[in-house]
Amino acid sequence: MRRGVIALDRTVGVVVALALIAAGVLAVVWWHSGTPHQLTLHTPPDRTQATWWPWATGAAGVVVALLGLWWLAAHLPRRVNGRFHLTSRVGAGRLFADAHAAVAAAAADLSAHPEIRDASGRVVADRGELVADLQCTIEPSADLEKVRVAVTQAAADLHAVLGLPRLRHRVRLRVARNDRTTAPPRVV
């Protein structure tokens, strides 16, 4: 997500939280004060019968729907173009690196590790940064130090292959429900 969307999320969250806190405090104060248990309210004039009301509610509905669609679109992770121009000192040719292929190769390399059952990866733009996002499923009995070494080596290899100084990496580990290495064989 972009910083503007994150700032808007936090602002809306703070406003909603403050409104809920204020409503709770008002309810507690009203309950503890000696105010009567019956309120007399004066109703405002009925504006729903006016000729402009259907148009106003329709326009408000369209605005709210568009705002909701923008909100959803702003929260989707953005995939980036995987081709990056590499600096070259050789002639007038141009060199490109395919980040998606490099991340897929790093994930395949991690999948070959005995402690890691499965790995996948992608390149995304997250908060204005280019991120190589690797996701690994590890065995429940895996030695985390061996996993850390394998993941650190894969990330270092990825950075060495791509040579992009602005590339960041994120590795997410999930633990499998059952251990494939110690599970008894199934009889069919």
Short mmCIF file of C-alpha atoms in Angstrom, two decimals, residues 4-146:
data_model
loop_
_atom_site.label_atom_id
_atom_site.label_comp_id
_atom_site.label_asym_id
_atom_site.label_seq_id
_atom_site.Cartn_x
_atom_site.Cartn_y
_atom_site.Cartn_z
CA GLY A 4 -1.32 8.03 1.60
CA VAL A 5 -3.60 4.99 1.91
CA ILE A 6 -1.92 3.95 5.14
CA ALA A 7 -2.28 7.47 6.55
CA LEU A 8 -5.96 7.53 5.55
CA ASP A 9 -6.51 4.10 7.15
CA ARG A 10 -4.95 5.26 10.39
CA THR A 11 -6.89 8.52 10.39
CA VAL A 12 -10.21 6.76 9.80
CA GLY A 13 -9.33 4.21 12.47
CA VAL A 14 -8.55 6.94 15.01
CA VAL A 15 -11.78 8.83 14.20
CA VAL A 16 -13.89 5.67 14.54
CA ALA A 17 -12.12 4.73 17.78
CA LEU A 18 -12.63 8.20 19.24
CA ALA A 19 -16.33 8.15 18.26
CA LEU A 20 -16.79 4.76 19.94
CA ILE A 21 -14.96 5.92 23.06
CA ALA A 22 -17.08 9.10 23.20
CA ALA A 23 -20.29 7.08 22.78
CA GLY A 24 -19.21 4.73 25.56
CA VAL A 25 -18.30 7.58 27.91
CA LEU A 26 -21.60 9.35 27.19
CA ALA A 27 -23.52 6.14 27.90
CA VAL A 28 -21.72 5.65 31.22
CA VAL A 29 -22.20 9.30 32.23
CA TRP A 30 -25.87 9.20 31.29
CA TRP A 31 -26.37 5.99 33.25
CA HIS A 32 -24.58 7.30 36.39
CA SER A 33 -26.15 10.77 36.35
CA GLY A 34 -29.55 11.41 37.78
CA THR A 35 -31.13 12.13 34.41
CA PRO A 36 -34.64 10.88 33.75
CA HIS A 37 -35.05 7.54 32.04
CA GLN A 38 -37.35 8.98 29.43
CA LEU A 39 -36.24 11.38 26.73
CA THR A 40 -38.50 13.67 24.77
CA LEU A 41 -37.28 14.23 21.25
CA HIS A 42 -38.61 16.70 18.74
CA THR A 43 -38.57 15.31 15.24
CA PRO A 44 -37.28 17.49 12.44
CA PRO A 45 -39.46 18.09 9.39
CA ASP A 46 -39.73 15.11 7.06
CA ARG A 47 -37.32 15.83 4.19
CA THR A 48 -37.87 12.47 2.53
CA GLN A 49 -40.99 13.78 0.82
CA ALA A 50 -39.10 16.55 -0.96
CA THR A 51 -38.54 16.28 -4.71
CA TRP A 52 -34.74 16.46 -4.32
CA TRP A 53 -34.53 13.56 -1.85
CA PRO A 54 -34.32 10.64 -4.35
CA TRP A 55 -31.63 12.48 -6.34
CA ALA A 56 -29.61 13.26 -3.21
CA THR A 57 -29.75 9.71 -1.88
CA GLY A 58 -28.91 8.30 -5.33
CA ALA A 59 -25.90 10.61 -5.64
CA ALA A 60 -24.76 9.76 -2.10
CA GLY A 61 -25.07 6.05 -2.91
CA VAL A 62 -22.95 6.42 -6.05
CA VAL A 63 -20.31 8.39 -4.14
CA VAL A 64 -20.19 5.79 -1.33
CA ALA A 65 -19.98 2.92 -3.85
CA LEU A 66 -17.14 4.62 -5.74
CA LEU A 67 -15.34 5.35 -2.47
CA GLY A 68 -15.68 1.68 -1.49
CA LEU A 69 -14.29 0.52 -4.84
CA TRP A 70 -11.37 2.95 -4.55
CA TRP A 71 -10.72 1.73 -0.99
CA LEU A 72 -10.60 -1.90 -2.13
CA ALA A 73 -8.38 -1.11 -5.12
CA ALA A 74 -5.98 0.90 -2.94
CA HIS A 75 -5.52 -2.08 -0.60
CA LEU A 76 -4.63 -4.60 -3.30
CA PRO A 77 -0.93 -5.45 -3.49
CA ARG A 78 0.44 -4.21 -6.76
CA ARG A 79 2.49 -6.54 -8.88
CA VAL A 80 5.32 -4.86 -10.64
CA ASN A 81 6.92 -5.33 -14.01
CA GLY A 82 9.57 -7.97 -13.50
CA ARG A 83 12.04 -6.57 -16.05
CA PHE A 84 14.65 -4.18 -14.73
CA HIS A 85 17.37 -2.43 -16.67
CA LEU A 86 20.85 -3.29 -15.41
CA THR A 87 23.77 -0.94 -15.67
CA SER A 88 26.35 -2.22 -18.09
CA ARG A 89 29.90 -1.26 -18.93
CA VAL A 90 29.88 -3.38 -22.08
CA GLY A 91 29.24 -1.56 -25.37
CA ALA A 92 25.95 -0.01 -26.33
CA GLY A 93 23.79 -3.05 -25.53
CA ARG A 94 21.14 -3.12 -22.84
CA LEU A 95 20.93 -5.71 -20.09
CA PHE A 96 17.69 -6.62 -18.36
CA ALA A 97 17.01 -8.76 -15.31
CA ASP A 98 13.76 -10.68 -14.86
CA ALA A 99 12.99 -10.39 -11.16
CA HIS A 100 10.03 -12.78 -11.33
CA ALA A 101 12.20 -15.56 -12.76
CA ALA A 102 14.91 -14.91 -10.16
CA VAL A 103 12.39 -15.05 -7.29
CA ALA A 104 10.88 -18.25 -8.74
CA ALA A 105 14.38 -19.76 -8.91
CA ALA A 106 15.07 -18.74 -5.30
CA ALA A 107 11.78 -20.36 -4.25
CA ALA A 108 12.64 -23.54 -6.16
CA ASP A 109 16.05 -23.58 -4.47
CA LEU A 110 14.38 -23.26 -1.07
CA SER A 111 11.91 -26.05 -1.91
CA ALA A 112 14.86 -28.39 -2.47
CA HIS A 113 15.96 -27.92 1.16
CA PRO A 114 14.92 -30.93 3.33
CA GLU A 115 13.50 -28.71 6.10
CA ILE A 116 11.27 -26.76 3.68
CA ARG A 117 8.29 -28.53 2.16
CA ASP A 118 7.24 -25.87 -0.33
CA ALA A 119 8.19 -22.33 -1.34
CA SER A 120 6.84 -19.72 -3.71
CA GLY A 121 7.57 -16.10 -4.38
CA ARG A 122 6.62 -12.94 -6.22
CA VAL A 123 7.79 -9.37 -6.64
CA VAL A 124 5.41 -6.67 -5.37
CA ALA A 125 5.43 -2.95 -4.68
CA ASP A 126 4.73 -2.40 -0.99
CA ARG A 127 4.69 1.11 0.52
CA GLY A 128 6.76 2.47 -2.31
CA GLU A 129 9.41 -0.24 -1.98
CA LEU A 130 10.20 -3.10 -4.34
CA VAL A 131 9.81 -6.32 -2.31
CA ALA A 132 10.72 -9.90 -3.17
CA ASP A 133 8.09 -11.78 -1.15
CA LEU A 134 9.04 -15.43 -0.45
CA GLN A 135 6.58 -17.78 1.28
CA CYS A 136 7.82 -21.08 2.68
CA THR A 137 6.02 -23.98 4.31
CA ILE A 138 8.34 -25.76 6.72
CA GLU A 139 8.06 -29.14 8.40
CA PRO A 140 6.87 -29.09 12.05
CA SER A 141 10.09 -30.82 13.10
CA ALA A 142 12.31 -28.45 11.11
CA ASP A 143 15.46 -27.07 12.65
CA LEU A 144 14.86 -23.32 12.56
CA GLU A 145 18.56 -22.52 12.48
CA LYS A 146 18.96 -24.57 9.28
#
